[in-house]
PDB file of C-alpha atoms in Angstrom:
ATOM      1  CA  UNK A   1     -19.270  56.822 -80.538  1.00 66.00           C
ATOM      2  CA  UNK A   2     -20.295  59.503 -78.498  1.00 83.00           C
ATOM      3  CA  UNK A   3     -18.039  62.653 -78.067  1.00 92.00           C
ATOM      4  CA  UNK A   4     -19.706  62.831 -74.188  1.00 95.00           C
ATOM      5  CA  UNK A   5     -20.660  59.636 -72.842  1.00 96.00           C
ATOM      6  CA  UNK A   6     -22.600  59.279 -68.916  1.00 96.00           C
ATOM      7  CA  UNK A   7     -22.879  56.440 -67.017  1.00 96.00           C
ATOM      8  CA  UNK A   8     -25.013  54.895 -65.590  1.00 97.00           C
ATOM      9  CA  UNK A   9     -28.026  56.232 -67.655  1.00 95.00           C
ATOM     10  CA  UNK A  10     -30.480  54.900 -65.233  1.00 96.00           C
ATOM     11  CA  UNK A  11     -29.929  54.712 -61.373  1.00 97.00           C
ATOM     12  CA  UNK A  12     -32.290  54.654 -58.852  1.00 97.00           C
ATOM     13  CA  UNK A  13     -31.406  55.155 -55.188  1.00 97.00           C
ATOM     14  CA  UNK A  14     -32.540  54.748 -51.163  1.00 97.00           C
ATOM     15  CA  UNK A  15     -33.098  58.178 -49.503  1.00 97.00           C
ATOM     16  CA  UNK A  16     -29.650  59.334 -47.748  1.00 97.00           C
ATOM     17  CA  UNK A  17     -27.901  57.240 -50.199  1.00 97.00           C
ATOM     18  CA  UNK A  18     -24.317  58.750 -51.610  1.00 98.00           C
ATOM     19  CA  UNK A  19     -24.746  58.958 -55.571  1.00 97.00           C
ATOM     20  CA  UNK A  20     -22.219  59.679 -58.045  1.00 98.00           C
ATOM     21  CA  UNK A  21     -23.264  60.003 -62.121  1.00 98.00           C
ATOM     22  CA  UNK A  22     -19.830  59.893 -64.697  1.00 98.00           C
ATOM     23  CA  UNK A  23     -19.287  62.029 -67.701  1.00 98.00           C
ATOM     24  CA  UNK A  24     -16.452  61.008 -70.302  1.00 98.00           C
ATOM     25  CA  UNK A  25     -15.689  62.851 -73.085  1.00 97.00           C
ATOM     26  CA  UNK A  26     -13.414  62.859 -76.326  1.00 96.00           C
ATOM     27  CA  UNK A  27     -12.699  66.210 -77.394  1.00 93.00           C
ATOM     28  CA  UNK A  28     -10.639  68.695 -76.257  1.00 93.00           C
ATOM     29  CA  UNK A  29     -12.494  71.377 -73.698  1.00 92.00           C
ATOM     30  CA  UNK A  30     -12.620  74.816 -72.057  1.00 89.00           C
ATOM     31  CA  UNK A  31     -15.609  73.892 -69.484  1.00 91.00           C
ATOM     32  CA  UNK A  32     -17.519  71.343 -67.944  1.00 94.00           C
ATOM     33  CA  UNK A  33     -21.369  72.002 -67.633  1.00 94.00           C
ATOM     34  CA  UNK A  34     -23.542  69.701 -65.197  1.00 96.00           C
ATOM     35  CA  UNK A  35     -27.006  70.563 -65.528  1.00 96.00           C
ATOM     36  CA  UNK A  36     -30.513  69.440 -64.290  1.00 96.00           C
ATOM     37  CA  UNK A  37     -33.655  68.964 -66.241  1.00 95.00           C
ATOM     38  CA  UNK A  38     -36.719  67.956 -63.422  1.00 90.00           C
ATOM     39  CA  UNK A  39     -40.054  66.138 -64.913  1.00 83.00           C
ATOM     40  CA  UNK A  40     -41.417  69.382 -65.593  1.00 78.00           C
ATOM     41  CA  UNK A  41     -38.863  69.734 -68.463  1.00 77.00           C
ATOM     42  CA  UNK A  42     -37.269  72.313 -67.256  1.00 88.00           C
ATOM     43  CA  UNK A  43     -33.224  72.300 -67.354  1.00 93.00           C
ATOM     44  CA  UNK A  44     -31.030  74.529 -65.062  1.00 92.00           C
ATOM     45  CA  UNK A  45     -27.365  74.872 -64.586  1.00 92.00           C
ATOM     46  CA  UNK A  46     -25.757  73.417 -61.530  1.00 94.00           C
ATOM     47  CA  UNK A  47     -22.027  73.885 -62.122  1.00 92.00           C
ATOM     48  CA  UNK A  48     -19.766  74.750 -64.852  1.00 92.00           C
ATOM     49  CA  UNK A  49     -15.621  74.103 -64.237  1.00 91.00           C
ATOM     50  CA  UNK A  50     -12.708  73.382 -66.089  1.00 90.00           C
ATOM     51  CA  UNK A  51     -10.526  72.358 -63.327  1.00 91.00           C
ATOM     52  CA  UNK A  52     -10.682  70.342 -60.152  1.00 93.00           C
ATOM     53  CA  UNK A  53     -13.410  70.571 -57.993  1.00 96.00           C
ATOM     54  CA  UNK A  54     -16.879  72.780 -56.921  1.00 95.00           C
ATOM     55  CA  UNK A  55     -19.501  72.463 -53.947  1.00 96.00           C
ATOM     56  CA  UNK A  56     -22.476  73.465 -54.015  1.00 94.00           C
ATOM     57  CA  UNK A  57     -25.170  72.356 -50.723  1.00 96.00           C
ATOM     58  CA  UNK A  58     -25.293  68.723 -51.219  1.00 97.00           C
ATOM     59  CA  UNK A  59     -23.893  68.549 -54.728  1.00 97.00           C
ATOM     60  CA  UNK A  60     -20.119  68.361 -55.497  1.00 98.00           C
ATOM     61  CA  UNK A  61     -18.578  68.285 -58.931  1.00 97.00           C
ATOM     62  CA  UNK A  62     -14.846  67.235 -60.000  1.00 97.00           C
ATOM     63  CA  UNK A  63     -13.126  66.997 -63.564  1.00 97.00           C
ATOM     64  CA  UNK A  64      -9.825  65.741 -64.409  1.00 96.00           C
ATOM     65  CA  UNK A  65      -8.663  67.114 -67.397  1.00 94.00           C
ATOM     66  CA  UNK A  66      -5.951  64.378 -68.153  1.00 94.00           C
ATOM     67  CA  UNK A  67      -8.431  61.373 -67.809  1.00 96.00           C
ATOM     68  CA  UNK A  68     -11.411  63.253 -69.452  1.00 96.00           C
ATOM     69  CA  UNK A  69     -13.287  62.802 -66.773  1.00 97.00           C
ATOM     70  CA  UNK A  70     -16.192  64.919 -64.761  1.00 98.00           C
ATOM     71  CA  UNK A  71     -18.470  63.158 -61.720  1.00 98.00           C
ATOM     72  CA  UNK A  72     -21.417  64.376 -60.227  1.00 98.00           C
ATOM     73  CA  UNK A  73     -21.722  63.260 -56.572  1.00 98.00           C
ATOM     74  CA  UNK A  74     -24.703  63.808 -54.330  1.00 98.00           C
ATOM     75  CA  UNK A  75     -24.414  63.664 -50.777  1.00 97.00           C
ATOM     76  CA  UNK A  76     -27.307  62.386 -48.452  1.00 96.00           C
ATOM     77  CA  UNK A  77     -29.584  61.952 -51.330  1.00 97.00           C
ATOM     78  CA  UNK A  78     -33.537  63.082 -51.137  1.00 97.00           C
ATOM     79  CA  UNK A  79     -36.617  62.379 -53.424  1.00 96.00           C
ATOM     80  CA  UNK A  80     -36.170  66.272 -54.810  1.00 95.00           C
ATOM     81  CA  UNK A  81     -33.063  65.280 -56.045  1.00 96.00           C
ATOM     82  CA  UNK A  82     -34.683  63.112 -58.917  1.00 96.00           C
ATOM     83  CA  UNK A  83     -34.441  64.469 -62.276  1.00 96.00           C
ATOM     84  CA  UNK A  84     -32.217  64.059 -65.090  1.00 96.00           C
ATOM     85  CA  UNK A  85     -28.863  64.959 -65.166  1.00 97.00           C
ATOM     86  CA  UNK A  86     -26.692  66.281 -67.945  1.00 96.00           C
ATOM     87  CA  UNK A  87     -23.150  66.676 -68.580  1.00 97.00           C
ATOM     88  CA  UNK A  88     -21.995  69.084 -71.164  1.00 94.00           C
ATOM     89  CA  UNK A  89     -18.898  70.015 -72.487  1.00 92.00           C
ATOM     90  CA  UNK A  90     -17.546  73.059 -74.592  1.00 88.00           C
ATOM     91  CA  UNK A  91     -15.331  71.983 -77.155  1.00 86.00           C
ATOM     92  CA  UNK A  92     -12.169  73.842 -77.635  1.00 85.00           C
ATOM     93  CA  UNK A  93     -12.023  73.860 -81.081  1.00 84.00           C
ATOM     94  CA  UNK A  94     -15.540  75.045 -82.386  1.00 80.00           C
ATOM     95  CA  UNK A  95     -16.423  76.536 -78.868  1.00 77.00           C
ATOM     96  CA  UNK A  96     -20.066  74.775 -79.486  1.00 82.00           C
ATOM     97  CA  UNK A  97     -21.421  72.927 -76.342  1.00 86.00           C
ATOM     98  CA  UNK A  98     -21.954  69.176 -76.809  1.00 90.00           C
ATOM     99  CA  UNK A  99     -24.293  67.544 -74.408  1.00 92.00           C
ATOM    100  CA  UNK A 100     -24.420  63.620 -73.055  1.00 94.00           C
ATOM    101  CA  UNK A 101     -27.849  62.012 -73.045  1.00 93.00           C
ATOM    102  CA  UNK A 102     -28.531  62.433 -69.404  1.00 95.00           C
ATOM    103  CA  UNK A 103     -28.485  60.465 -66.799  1.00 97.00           C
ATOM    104  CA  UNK A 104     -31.994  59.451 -64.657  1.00 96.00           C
ATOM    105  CA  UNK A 105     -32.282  59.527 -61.215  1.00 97.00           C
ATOM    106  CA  UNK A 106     -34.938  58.617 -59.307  1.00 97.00           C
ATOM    107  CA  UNK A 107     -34.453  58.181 -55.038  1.00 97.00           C
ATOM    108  CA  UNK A 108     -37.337  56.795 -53.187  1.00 97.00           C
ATOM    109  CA  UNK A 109     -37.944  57.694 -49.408  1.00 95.00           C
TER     110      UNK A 109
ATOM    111  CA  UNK B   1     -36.036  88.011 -61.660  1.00 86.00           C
ATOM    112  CA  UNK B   2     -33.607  86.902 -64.508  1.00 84.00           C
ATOM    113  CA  UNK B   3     -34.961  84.546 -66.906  1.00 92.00           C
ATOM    114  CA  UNK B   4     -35.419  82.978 -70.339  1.00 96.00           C
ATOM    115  CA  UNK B   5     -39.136  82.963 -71.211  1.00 97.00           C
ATOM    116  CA  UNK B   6     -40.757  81.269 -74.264  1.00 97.00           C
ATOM    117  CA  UNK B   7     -44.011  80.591 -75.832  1.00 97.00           C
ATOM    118  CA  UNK B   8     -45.694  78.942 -76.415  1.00 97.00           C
ATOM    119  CA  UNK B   9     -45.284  76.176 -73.729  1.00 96.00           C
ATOM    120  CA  UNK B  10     -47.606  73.662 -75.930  1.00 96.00           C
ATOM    121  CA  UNK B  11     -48.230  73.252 -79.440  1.00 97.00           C
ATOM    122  CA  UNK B  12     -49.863  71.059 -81.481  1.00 97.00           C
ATOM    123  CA  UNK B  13     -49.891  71.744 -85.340  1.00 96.00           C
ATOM    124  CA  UNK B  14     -49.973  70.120 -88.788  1.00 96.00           C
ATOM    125  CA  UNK B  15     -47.665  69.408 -91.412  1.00 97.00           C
ATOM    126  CA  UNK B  16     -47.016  72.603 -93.702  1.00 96.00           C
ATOM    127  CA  UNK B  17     -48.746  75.152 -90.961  1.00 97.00           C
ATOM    128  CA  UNK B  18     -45.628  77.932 -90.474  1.00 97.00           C
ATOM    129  CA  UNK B  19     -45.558  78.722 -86.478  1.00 97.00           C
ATOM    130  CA  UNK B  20     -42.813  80.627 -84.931  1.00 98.00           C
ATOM    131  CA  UNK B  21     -41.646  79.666 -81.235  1.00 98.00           C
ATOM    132  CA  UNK B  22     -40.774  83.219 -79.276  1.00 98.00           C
ATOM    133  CA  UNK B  23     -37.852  83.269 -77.117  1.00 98.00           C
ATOM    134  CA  UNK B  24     -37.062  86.350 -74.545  1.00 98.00           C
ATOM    135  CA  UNK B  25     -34.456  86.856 -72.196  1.00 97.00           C
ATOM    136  CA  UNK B  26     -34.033  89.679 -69.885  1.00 96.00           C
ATOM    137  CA  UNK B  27     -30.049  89.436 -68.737  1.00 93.00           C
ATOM    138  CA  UNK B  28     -28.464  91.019 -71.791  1.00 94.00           C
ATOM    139  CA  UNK B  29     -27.173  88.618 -73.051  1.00 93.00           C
ATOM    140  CA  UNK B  30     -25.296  88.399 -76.007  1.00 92.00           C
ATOM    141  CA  UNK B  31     -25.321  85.052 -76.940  1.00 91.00           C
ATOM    142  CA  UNK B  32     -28.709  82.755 -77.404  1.00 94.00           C
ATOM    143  CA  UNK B  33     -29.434  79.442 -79.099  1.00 94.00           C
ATOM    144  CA  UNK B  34     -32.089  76.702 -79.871  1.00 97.00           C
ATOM    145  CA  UNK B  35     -31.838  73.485 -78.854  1.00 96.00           C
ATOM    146  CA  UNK B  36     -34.089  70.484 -79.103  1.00 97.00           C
ATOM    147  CA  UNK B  37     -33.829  67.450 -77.227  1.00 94.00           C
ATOM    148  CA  UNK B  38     -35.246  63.845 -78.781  1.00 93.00           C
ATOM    149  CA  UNK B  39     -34.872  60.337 -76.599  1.00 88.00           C
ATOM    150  CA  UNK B  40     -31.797  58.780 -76.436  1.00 84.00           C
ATOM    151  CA  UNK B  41     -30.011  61.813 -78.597  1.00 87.00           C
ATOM    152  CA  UNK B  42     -29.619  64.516 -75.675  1.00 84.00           C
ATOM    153  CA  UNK B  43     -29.648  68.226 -76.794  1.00 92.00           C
ATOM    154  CA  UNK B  44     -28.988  68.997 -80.318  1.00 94.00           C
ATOM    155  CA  UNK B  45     -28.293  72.800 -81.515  1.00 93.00           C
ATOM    156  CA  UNK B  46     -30.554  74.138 -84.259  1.00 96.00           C
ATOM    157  CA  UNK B  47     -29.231  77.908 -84.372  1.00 95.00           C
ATOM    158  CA  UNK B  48     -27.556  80.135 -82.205  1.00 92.00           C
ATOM    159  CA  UNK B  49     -26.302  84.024 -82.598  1.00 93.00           C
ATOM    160  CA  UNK B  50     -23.700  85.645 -81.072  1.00 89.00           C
ATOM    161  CA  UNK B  51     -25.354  89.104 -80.924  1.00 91.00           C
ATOM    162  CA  UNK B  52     -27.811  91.151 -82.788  1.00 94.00           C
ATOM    163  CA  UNK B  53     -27.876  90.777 -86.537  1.00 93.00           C
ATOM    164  CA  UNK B  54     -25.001  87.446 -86.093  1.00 92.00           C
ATOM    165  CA  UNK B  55     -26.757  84.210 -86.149  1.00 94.00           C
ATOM    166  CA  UNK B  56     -25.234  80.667 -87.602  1.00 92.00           C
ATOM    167  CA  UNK B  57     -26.131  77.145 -88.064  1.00 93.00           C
ATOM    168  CA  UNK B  58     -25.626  74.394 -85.182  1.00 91.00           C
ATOM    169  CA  UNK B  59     -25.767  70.661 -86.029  1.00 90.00           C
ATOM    170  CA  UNK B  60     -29.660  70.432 -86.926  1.00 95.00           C
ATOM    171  CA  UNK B  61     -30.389  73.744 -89.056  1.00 97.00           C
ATOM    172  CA  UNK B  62     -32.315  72.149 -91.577  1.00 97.00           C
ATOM    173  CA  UNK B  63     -36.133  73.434 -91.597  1.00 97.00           C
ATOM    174  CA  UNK B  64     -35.825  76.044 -89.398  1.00 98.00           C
ATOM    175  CA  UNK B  65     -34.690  79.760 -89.476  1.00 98.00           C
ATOM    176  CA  UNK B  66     -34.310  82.379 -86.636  1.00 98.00           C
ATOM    177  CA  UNK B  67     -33.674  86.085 -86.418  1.00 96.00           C
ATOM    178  CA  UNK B  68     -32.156  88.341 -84.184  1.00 97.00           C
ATOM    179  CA  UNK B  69     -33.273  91.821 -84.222  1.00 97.00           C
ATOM    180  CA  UNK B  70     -32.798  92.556 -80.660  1.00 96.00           C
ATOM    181  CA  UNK B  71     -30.733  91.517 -78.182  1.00 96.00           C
ATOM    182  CA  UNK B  72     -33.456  90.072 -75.938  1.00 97.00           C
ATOM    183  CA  UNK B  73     -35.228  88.493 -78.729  1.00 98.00           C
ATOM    184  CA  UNK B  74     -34.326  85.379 -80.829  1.00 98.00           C
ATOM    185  CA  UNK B  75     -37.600  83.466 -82.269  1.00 98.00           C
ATOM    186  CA  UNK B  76     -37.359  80.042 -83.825  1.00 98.00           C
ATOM    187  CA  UNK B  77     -39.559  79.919 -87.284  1.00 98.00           C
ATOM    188  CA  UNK B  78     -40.735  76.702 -89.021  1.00 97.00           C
ATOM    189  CA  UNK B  79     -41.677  77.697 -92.634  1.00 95.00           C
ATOM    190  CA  UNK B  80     -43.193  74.276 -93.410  1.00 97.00           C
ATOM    191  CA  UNK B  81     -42.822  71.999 -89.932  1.00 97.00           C
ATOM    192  CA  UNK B  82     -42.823  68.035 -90.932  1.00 97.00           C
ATOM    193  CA  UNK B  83     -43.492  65.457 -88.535  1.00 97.00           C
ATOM    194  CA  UNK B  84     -39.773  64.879 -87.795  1.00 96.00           C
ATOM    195  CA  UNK B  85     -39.801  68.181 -86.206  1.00 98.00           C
ATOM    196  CA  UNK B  86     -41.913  67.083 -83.239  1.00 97.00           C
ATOM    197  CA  UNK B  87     -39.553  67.736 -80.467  1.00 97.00           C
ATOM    198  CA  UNK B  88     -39.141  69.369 -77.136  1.00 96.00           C
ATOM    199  CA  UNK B  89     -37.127  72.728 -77.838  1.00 97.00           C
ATOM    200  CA  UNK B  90     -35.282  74.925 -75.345  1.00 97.00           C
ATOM    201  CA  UNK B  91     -33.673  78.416 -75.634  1.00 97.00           C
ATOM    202  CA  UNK B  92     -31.165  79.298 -74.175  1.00 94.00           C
ATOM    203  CA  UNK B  93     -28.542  81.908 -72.957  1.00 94.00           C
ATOM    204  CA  UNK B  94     -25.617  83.279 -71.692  1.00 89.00           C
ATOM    205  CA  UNK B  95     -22.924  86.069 -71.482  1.00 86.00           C
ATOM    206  CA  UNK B  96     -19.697  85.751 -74.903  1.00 75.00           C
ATOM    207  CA  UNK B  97     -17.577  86.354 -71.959  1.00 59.00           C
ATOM    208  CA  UNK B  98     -14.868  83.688 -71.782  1.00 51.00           C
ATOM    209  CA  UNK B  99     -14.656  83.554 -68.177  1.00 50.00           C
ATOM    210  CA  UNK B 100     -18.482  83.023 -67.811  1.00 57.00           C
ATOM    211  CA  UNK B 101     -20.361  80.491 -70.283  1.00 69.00           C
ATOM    212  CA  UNK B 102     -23.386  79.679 -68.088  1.00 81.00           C
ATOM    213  CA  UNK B 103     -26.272  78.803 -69.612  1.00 86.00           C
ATOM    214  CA  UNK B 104     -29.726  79.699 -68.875  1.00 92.00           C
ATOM    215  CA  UNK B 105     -32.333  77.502 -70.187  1.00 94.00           C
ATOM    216  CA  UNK B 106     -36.302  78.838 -70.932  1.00 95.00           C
ATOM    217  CA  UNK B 107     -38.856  76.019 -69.773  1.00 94.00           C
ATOM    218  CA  UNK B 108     -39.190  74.210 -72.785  1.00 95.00           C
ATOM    219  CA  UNK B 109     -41.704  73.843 -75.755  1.00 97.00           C
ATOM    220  CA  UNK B 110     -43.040  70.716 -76.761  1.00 96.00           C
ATOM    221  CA  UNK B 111     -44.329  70.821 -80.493  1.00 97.00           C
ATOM    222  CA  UNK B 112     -45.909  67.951 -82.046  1.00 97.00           C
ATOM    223  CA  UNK B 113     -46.568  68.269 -85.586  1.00 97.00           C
ATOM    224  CA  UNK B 114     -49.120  65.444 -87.016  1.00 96.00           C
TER     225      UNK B 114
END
C-alpha cells in the first residue's frame, strides 16, 4: 500500500463546477505539499501546510492531522485549471518528501 | 526572476552513452534533489544534497551519481544509462529552513534511452 494515496485519480468536470481531489497518507508528517504539474510537464507548488486550512484565488487547501487527511478544493472551476495534481507529504521521521501519483483533471467549457 | 533551470529539455540517447543532465538554480538554496516521475509510480527521489559538498541517496540511486560543487549547481550523471532509465526527471529546490520547505521544480527532462 501506498504511504500517500489520492482519490479520485481521474475526474473530469463542467466549467464552474466545485471540485475537490483527496490525499491520505500513513506516515507521520511535518507538511502537506499540493502541487501542479500542467501538460507541458511542468510542476509548481500551490500550497504547503501542516495545519488547518489555506486560500489561495480559487484554490483552498485543508489537512486534518488526526484523520490523515489533506483536500484540494477548487472553486468555480475553468479549463486552465486542468492539469495534474499532486499531494506530497514530508515524513517526520526521515524528513524525505513522499509524493501520491497525482490526480487528473480535465474541465471542459 | 527566481527559477530552477535544466538542460537539456530533450534527450534521446543509447544504451552505454554517459550524458549528464545540468541543473541550476538561482535562489540560494541550500537544498536540491532529482526526481523522476514514471506512470502510475508518481515522483521518485534519485539524489538530493543538503548543501555544497553533502549529497545522499533517495529511494532510486542506483545508476546515477550527482555532484555538488556549488551551491547553484547540482548535475545528474548517467555513467552507463540502460533503457530502464527512460524517464521524465525534475530538479528541484528549496530553502533547509524548517519553517519553509517549498519546493521549486525546473521544467522537466524527458530522456529516452533505446
Amino acid at each position: 500500500k501506498n504511504e500517500v494515496e489520492q482519490s479520485p485519480q481521474n475526474l473530469t468536470a463542467q466549467e464552474g463546477e466545485f471540485i475537490t481531489i483527496n490525499c491520505s497518507y500513513s506516515v507521520g508528517i511535518s507538511a502537506l505539499h499540493w502541487l501542479q504539474q500542467h501538460p507541458g510537464g511542468g510542476i509548481v507548488s500551490l500550497f504547503m501546510l501542516s495545519s488547518g486550512k489555506k486560500k489561495h484565488g480559487r484554490l483552498i487547501a485543508t489537512i486534518n492531522i488526526q484523520e490523515k487527511h489533506s483536500s484540494l478544493h477548487i472553486t468555480a472551476s475553468h479549463p486552465r485549471d486542468s492539469a495534474v495534481y499532486i499531494c506530497a507529504v514530508r515524513s517526520y521521521n526521515t524528513d524525505k518528501l513522499i509524493f501520491g501519483t497525482g490526480t487528473r483533471l480535465q474541465v471542459f467549457p | 526572476e527566481a527559477q530552477v533551470t535544466q538542460n537539456p529539455r530533450y534527450l534521446i540517447t543509447v544504451t552505454g552513452k554517459k550524458l549528464t543532465v545540468t541543473c541550476s538554480q538561482n535562489m540560494n538554496h541550500e537544498y536540491m534533489s532529482w526526481y523522476r516521475q514514471d506512470p502510475g509510480l508518481g515522483l521518485r527521489q534519485i539524489y538530493y544534497s543538503m548543501n555544497v559538498e553533502v549529497t545522499d541517496k533517495g529511494d532510486v540511486p542506483e545508476g546515477y551519481k550527482v555532484s555538488r560543487k556549488e551551491k547553484r549547481n547540482f548535475p545528474l550523471i548517467l555513467e552507463s544509462p540502460s533503457p530502464n532509465q527512460t524517464s521524465l526527471y525534475f530538479c528541484a529546490s528549496s530553502f533547509v529552513d524548517s519553517s519553509s520547505y517549498e519546493q521549486y521544480f525546473g521544467p522537466g527532462t524527458r530522456l529516452t534511452v533505446t
